[in-house]
XYZ file of C-alpha atoms in Angstrom:
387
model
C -44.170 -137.051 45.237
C -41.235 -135.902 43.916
C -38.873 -137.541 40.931
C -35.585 -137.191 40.662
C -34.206 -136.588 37.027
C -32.369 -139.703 36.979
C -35.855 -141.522 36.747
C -36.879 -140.061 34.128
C -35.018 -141.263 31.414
C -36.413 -143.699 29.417
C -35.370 -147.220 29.261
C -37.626 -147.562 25.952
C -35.490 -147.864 22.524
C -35.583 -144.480 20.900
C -36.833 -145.608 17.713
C -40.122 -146.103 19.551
C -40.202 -142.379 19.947
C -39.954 -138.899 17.904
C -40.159 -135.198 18.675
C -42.535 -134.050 15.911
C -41.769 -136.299 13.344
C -41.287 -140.062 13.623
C -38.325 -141.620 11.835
C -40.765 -142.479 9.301
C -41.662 -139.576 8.436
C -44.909 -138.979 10.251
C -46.006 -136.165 11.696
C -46.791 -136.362 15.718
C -47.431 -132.680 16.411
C -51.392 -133.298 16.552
C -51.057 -136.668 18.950
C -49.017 -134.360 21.619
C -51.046 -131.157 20.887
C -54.151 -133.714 22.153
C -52.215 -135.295 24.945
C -51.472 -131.156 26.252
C -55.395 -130.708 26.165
C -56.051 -133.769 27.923
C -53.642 -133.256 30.697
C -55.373 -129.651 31.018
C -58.801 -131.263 31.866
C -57.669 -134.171 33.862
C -58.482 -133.463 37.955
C -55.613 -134.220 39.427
C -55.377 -135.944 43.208
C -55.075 -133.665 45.907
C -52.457 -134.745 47.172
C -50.307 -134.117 44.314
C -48.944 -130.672 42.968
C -49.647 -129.717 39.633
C -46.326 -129.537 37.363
C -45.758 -127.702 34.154
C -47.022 -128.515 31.153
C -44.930 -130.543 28.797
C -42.986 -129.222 25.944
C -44.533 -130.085 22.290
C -41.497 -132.851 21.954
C -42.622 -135.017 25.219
C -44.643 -138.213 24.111
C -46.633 -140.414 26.486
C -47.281 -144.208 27.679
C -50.266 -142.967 29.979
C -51.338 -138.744 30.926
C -49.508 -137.565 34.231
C -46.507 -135.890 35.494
C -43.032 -137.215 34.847
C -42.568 -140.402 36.564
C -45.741 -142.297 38.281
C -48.690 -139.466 39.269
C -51.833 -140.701 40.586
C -51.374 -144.581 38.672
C -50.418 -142.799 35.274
C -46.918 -143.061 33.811
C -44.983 -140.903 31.592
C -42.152 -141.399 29.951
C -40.120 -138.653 28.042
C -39.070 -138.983 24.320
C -34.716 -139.570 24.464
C -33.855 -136.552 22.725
C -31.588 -138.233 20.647
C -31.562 -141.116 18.079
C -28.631 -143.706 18.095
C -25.781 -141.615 17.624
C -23.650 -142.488 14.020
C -20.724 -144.568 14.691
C -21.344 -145.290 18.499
C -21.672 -148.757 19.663
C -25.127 -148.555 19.528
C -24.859 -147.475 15.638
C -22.676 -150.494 14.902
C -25.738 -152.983 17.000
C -27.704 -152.038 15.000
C -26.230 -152.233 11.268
C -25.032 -155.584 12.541
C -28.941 -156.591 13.011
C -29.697 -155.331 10.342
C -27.285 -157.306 8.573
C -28.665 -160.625 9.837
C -31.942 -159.603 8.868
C -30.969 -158.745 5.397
C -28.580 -162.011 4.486
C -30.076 -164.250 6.492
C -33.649 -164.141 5.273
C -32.890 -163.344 1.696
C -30.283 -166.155 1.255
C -33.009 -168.547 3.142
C -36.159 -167.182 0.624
C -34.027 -168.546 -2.571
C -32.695 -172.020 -1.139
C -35.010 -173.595 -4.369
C -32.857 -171.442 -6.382
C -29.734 -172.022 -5.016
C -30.403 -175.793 -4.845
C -30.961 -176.078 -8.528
C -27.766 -173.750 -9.083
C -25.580 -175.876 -7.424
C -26.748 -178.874 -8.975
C -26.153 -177.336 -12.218
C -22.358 -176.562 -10.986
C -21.899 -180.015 -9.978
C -23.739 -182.244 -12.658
C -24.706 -180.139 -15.756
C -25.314 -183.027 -17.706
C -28.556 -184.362 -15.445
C -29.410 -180.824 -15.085
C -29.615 -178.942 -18.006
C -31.593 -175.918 -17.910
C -33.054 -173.839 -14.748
C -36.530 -175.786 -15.467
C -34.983 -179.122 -16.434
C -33.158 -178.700 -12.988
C -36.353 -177.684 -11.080
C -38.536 -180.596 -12.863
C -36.067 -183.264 -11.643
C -35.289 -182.327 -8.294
C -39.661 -182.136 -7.701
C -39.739 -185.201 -9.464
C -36.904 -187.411 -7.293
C -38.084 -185.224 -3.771
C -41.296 -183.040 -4.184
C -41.907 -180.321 -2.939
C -39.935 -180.433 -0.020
C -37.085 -181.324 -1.627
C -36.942 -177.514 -2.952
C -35.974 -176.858 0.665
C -33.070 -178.778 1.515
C -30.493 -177.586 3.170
C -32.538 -173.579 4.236
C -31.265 -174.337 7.890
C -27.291 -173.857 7.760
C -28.560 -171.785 4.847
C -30.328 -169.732 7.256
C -28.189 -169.560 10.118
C -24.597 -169.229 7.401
C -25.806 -166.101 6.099
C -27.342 -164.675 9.145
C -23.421 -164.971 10.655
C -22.105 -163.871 7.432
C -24.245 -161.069 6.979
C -24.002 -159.851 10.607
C -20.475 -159.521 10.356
C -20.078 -158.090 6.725
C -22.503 -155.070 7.014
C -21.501 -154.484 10.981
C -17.991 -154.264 9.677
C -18.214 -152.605 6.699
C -19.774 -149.699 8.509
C -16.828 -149.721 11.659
C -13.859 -150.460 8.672
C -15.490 -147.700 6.403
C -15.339 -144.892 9.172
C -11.772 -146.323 10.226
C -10.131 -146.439 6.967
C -11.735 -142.729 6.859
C -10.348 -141.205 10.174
C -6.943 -143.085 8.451
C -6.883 -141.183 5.572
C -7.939 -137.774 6.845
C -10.922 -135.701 5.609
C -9.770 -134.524 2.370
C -8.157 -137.610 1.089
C -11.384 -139.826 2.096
C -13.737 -137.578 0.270
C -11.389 -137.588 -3.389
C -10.504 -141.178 -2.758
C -13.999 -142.512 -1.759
C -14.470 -145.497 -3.591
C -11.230 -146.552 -2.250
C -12.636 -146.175 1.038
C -15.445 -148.533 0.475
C -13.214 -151.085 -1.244
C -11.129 -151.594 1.437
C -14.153 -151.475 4.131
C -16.106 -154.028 2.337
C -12.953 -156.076 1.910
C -11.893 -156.396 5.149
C -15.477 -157.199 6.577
C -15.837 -159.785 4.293
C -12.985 -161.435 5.164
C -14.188 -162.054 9.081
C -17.664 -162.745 7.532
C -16.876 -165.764 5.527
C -15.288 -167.511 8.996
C -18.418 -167.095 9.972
C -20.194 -168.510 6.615
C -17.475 -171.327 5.732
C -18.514 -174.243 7.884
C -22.152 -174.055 7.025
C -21.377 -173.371 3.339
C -19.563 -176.706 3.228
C -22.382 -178.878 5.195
C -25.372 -176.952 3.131
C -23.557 -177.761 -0.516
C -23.181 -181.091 0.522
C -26.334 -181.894 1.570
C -27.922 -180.058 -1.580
C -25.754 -181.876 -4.079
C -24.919 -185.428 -2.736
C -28.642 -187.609 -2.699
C -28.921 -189.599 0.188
C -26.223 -187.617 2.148
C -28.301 -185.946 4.823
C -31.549 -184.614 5.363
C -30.329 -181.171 6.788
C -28.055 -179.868 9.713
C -29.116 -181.741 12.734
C -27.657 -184.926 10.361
C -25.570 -183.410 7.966
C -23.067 -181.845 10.389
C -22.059 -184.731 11.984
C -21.717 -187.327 9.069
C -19.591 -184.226 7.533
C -17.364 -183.937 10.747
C -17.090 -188.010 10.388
C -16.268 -188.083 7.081
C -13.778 -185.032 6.874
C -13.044 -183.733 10.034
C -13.095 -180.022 11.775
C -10.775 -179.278 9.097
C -12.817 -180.024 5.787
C -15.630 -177.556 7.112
C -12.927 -174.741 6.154
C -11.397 -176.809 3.280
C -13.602 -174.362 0.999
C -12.290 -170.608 2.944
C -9.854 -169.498 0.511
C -12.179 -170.104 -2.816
C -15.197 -168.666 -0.895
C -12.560 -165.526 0.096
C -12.228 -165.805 -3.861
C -15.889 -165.358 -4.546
C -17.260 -163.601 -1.822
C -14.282 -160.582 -1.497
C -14.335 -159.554 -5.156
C -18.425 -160.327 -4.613
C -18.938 -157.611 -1.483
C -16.096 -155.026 -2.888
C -18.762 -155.331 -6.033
C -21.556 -155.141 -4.472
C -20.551 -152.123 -1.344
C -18.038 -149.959 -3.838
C -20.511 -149.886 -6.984
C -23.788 -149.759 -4.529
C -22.429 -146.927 -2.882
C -21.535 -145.196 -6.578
C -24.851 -146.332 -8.279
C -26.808 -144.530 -5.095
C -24.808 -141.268 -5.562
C -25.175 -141.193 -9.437
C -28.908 -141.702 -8.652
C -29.115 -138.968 -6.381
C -27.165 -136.905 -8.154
C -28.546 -137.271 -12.114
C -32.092 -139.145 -11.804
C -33.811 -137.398 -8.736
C -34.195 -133.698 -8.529
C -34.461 -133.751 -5.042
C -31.473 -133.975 -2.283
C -31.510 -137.160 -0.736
C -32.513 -135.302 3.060
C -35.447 -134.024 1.411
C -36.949 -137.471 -0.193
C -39.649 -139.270 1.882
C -38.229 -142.411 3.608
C -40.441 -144.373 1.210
C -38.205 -143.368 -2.072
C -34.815 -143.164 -0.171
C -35.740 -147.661 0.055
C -37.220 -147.817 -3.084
C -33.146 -146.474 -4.532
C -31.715 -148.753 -2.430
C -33.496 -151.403 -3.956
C -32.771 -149.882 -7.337
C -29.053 -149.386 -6.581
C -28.676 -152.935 -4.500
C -30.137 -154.836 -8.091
C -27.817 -153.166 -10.250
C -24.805 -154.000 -7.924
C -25.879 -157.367 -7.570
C -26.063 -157.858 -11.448
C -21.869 -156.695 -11.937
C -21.204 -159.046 -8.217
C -22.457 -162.039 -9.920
C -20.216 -162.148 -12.886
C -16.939 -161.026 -11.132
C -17.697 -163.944 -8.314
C -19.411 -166.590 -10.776
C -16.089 -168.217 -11.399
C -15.539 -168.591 -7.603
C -18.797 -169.968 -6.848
C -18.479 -172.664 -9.672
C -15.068 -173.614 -7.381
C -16.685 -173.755 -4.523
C -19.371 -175.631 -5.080
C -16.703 -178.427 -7.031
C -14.812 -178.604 -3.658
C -17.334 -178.667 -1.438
C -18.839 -181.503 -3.316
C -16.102 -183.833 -4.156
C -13.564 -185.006 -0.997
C -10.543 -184.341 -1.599
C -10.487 -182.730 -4.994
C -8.564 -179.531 -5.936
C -8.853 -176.493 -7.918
C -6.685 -178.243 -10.873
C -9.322 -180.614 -10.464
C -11.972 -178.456 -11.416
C -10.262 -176.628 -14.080
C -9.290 -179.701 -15.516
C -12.921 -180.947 -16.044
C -15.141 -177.966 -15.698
C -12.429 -175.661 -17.963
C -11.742 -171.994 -17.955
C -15.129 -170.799 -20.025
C -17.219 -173.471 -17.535
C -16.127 -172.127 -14.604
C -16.795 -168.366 -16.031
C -20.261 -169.284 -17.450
C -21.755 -172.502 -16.055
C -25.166 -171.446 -13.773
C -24.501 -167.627 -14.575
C -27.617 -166.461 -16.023
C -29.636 -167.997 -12.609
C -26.878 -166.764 -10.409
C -27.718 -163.069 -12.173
C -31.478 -163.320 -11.520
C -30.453 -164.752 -7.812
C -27.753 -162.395 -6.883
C -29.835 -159.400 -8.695
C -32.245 -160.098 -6.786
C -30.801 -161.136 -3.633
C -28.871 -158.021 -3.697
C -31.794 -155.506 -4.253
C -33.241 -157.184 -1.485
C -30.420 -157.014 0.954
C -29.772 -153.622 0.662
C -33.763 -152.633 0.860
C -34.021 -154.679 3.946
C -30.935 -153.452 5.388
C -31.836 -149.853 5.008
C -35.322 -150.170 5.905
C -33.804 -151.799 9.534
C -31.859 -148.651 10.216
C -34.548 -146.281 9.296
C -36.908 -148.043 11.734
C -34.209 -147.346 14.020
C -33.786 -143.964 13.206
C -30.858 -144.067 10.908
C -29.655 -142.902 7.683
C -29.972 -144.869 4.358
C -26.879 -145.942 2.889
C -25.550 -144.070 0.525
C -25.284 -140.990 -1.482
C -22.751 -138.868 0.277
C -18.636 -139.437 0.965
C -17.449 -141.457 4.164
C -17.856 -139.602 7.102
C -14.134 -139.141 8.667
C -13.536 -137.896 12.502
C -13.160 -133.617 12.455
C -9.722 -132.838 13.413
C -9.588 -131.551 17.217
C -8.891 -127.810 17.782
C -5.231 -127.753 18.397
C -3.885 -130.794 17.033
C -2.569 -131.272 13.760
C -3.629 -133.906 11.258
C-alpha cells in the first residue's frame, strides 16, 4: 500500500517529539535503537513490501512502515522545533504568558487582599498579620479568596499580551535599529519592547483591576465577578472600569520596563560572572532555576519603582469619583512611596521569580530557548540590499 509523502507529516505538536535528545534534555537514542530491533523481528503481512529501515531520528506511536502497515501506525518526528519569531513562536510565548501571570497573580489573592486593604484603610489594618487576623476574623477562611476570579482571568489577559508582545516588539525594535546598533544599545531594546507590550496589556487588565479592588476593599460590595461586575457597571458605568488606565499605565509601564530590562541584564551578568558554563551547555534544569534567580531580583527593584502607582490605584479604584489630588492630599508623598511596600516586595519578589520560571519552563516544554543571556536577535541583512 503505498503512502504518499504528504501523509506523512505529522499533525502531532513537535514538542511531543525529539531526534536524539528531547527538549528536556533526555537522551532517546536507546528507545529508537529498540524500536530498529523490533521492527527487524516483526513478520510482516504478505501482502505488504518490506521498506527501509528508519533513520536513528524517526520516533514511533506503534512499529510499522510510514503511514498505516498491517494496523500499526507511524508517525515521523517534524524535523524541526517551532521556528524563533514565527507565528507559532509568538503562540506560544503568549501561552506561556497566561500561564505565568495568570496563575501566579491568582496563588497570592490572600496577599494581595490584605495589601490593598492596607492601601485603602491603614488605620484598621496595621501590620501584614494585623491585616490577615481581621479579614479571617470578619470572613474566614474564604474570605482570603475574594475577588481570585477577575484576579484570575485580569492577569491571564494581561500576561498573555505583555510577554506575547514583548517578544514580537523586542525583535521589531531590533530589525529597526539594525544589527550593530541593537547589540550596543540592548537594554534600550528591551525597554522599549516591554513598554510598548505593556501598554496593550493593561487594556486587557484595567476592567477587571477595577471590579477585583472593589470587591476586595468595599465589605458588603460583592461576593466576586458574576455580582461584582454588574453592580460596578450600575454604579459607574462602562467608563469607570477604565477610570483607573492611566495610573495602572503609571505602575505597571515603569513595573514591566523593571522587571524585562533588569531581568534580561541580571540573566546575562549571571551567565557571564557566576556560572562557568555557557548558557547552551547548562542542563535545562539550571537554565529555570536562573530564571527564577534573575525573575526575584527584578521583581524586588519593580516593586519600589511601581509602589507609588499601586498605592494610586488602589485609592481610585476604591473611592467614586476621587482624584489623584485626592490621594496625595490624604495619603501624602512618603505614603504613597511607602505604604504596603515591604508586602508588595515579598509579593512582587516572589511573583516575579515565579513568572519568569513558569514562563521559561512553558517554552522549553515547547522546545524553546530560555529567556535571556544573549543580545536581541535582529533580521540578517539580505545579500544585495543595503541596510
Amino acid at each position: 500500500m503505498a503512502i504518499s509523502d504528504n501523509c506523512r507529516q505529522s499533525l502531532i505538536p513537535s514538542f511531543l517529539y525529539s531526534t536524539n535528545t528531547s527538549p528536556f534534555g533526555f537522551d532517546t537514542s536507546s528507545i529508537n535503537a529498540n524500536h530498529r530491533h523490533h521492527h527487524h523481528v516483526l513478520r510482516r503481512s504478505p501482502s505488504v513490501s518490506p521498506s527501509p529501515l528508519p533513520s536513528p531520528s524517526t520516533n514511533y506511536l506503534g512499529v510499522g512502515d510510514a503511514g498505516i502497515t498491517s494496523g500499526r501506525i507511524l508517525i515521523p518526528a517534524p524535523k524541526e522545533k517551532i521556528e524563533m519569531h514565527s507565528p507559532a513562536f509568538y503562540a506560544a510565548c503568549t501561552m506561556g504568558g497566561i500561564l505565568s501571570c495568570g496563575l501566579t497573580h491568582t496563588a497570592v489573592t490572600p496577599l494581595d487582599l490584605v495589601k490593598c486593604n492596607m492601601q485603602i484603610d491603614p488605620v484598621k489594618y496595621k501590620s501584614i498579620s494585623f491585616g490577615f487576623g481581621i479579614l479571617l476574623k470578619e470572613q474566614g477562611i474564604k474570605g482570603l479568596s475574594k475577588g481570585w476570579v477577575p484576579t484570575l482571568l485580569g492577569y491571564s489577559a494581561q500576561g498573555a499580551c505583555k510577554f506575547g508582545f514583548y517578544e514580537f516588539f523586542k525583535k521589531y525594535y531590533s530589525d529597526l535599529a539594525g544589527p550593530e546598533y541593537a547589540l550596543k544599545n540592548k537594554t534600550l531594546i528591551f525597554l522599549a519592547g516591554s513598554a510598548s507590550a505593556e501598554v496593550i496589556a493593561d487594556v486587557a487588565l484595567c476592567p477587571m483591576e477595577a471590579v477585583k479592588v472593589r470587591v476586595q476593599t468595599q465589605p458588603g460590595f460583592a461576593r466576586g465577578l458574576s455580582d461584582g461586575l454588574p453592580k460596578f457597571l450600575k454604579a459607574d458605568g462602562f467608563g469607570g472600569l477604565f477610570k483607573g488606565l492611566v495610573p495602572l499605565w503609571g505602575r505597571q509601564i515603569p513595573y514591566t520596563m523593571m522587571k524585562f530590562a533588569s531581568f534580561e541584564t541580571i540573566v546575562e551578568l549571571l551567565y557571564r560572572h557566576a556560572i562557568p558554563t555557557p548558557k547552551d551547555k547548562c542542563s535545562k534544569s539550571l537554565q529555570l532555576a536562573v530564571s527564577f534567580a534573575g525573575g526575584y531580583i527584578a521583581g524586588v527593584f519593580c516593586a519600589v519603582v511601581s509602589h507609588p502607582a499601586d498605592n494610586l490605584v488602589s485609592f481610585l479604584n476604591n473611592a467614586r469619583g476621587a482624584t489623584v489630588g485626592d490621594a496625595v492630599k490624604k495619603m501624602g508623598l512618603l505614603g504613597l512611596c511607602t505604604r504596603g511596600l515591604p508586602l508588595r516586595i515579598v509579593m512582587i519578589g516572589t511573583l516575579t521569580g515565579a513568572q519568569w520560571g513558569i514562563y521559561d519552563a512553558f517554552k522549553v516544554f515547547v522546545g524553546l530557548p530560555t529567556t535571556g543571556g544573549g543580545a536581541p536577535t535582529p533580521a540578517p541583512a539580505k545579500a544585495g540590499k543595503s541596510m
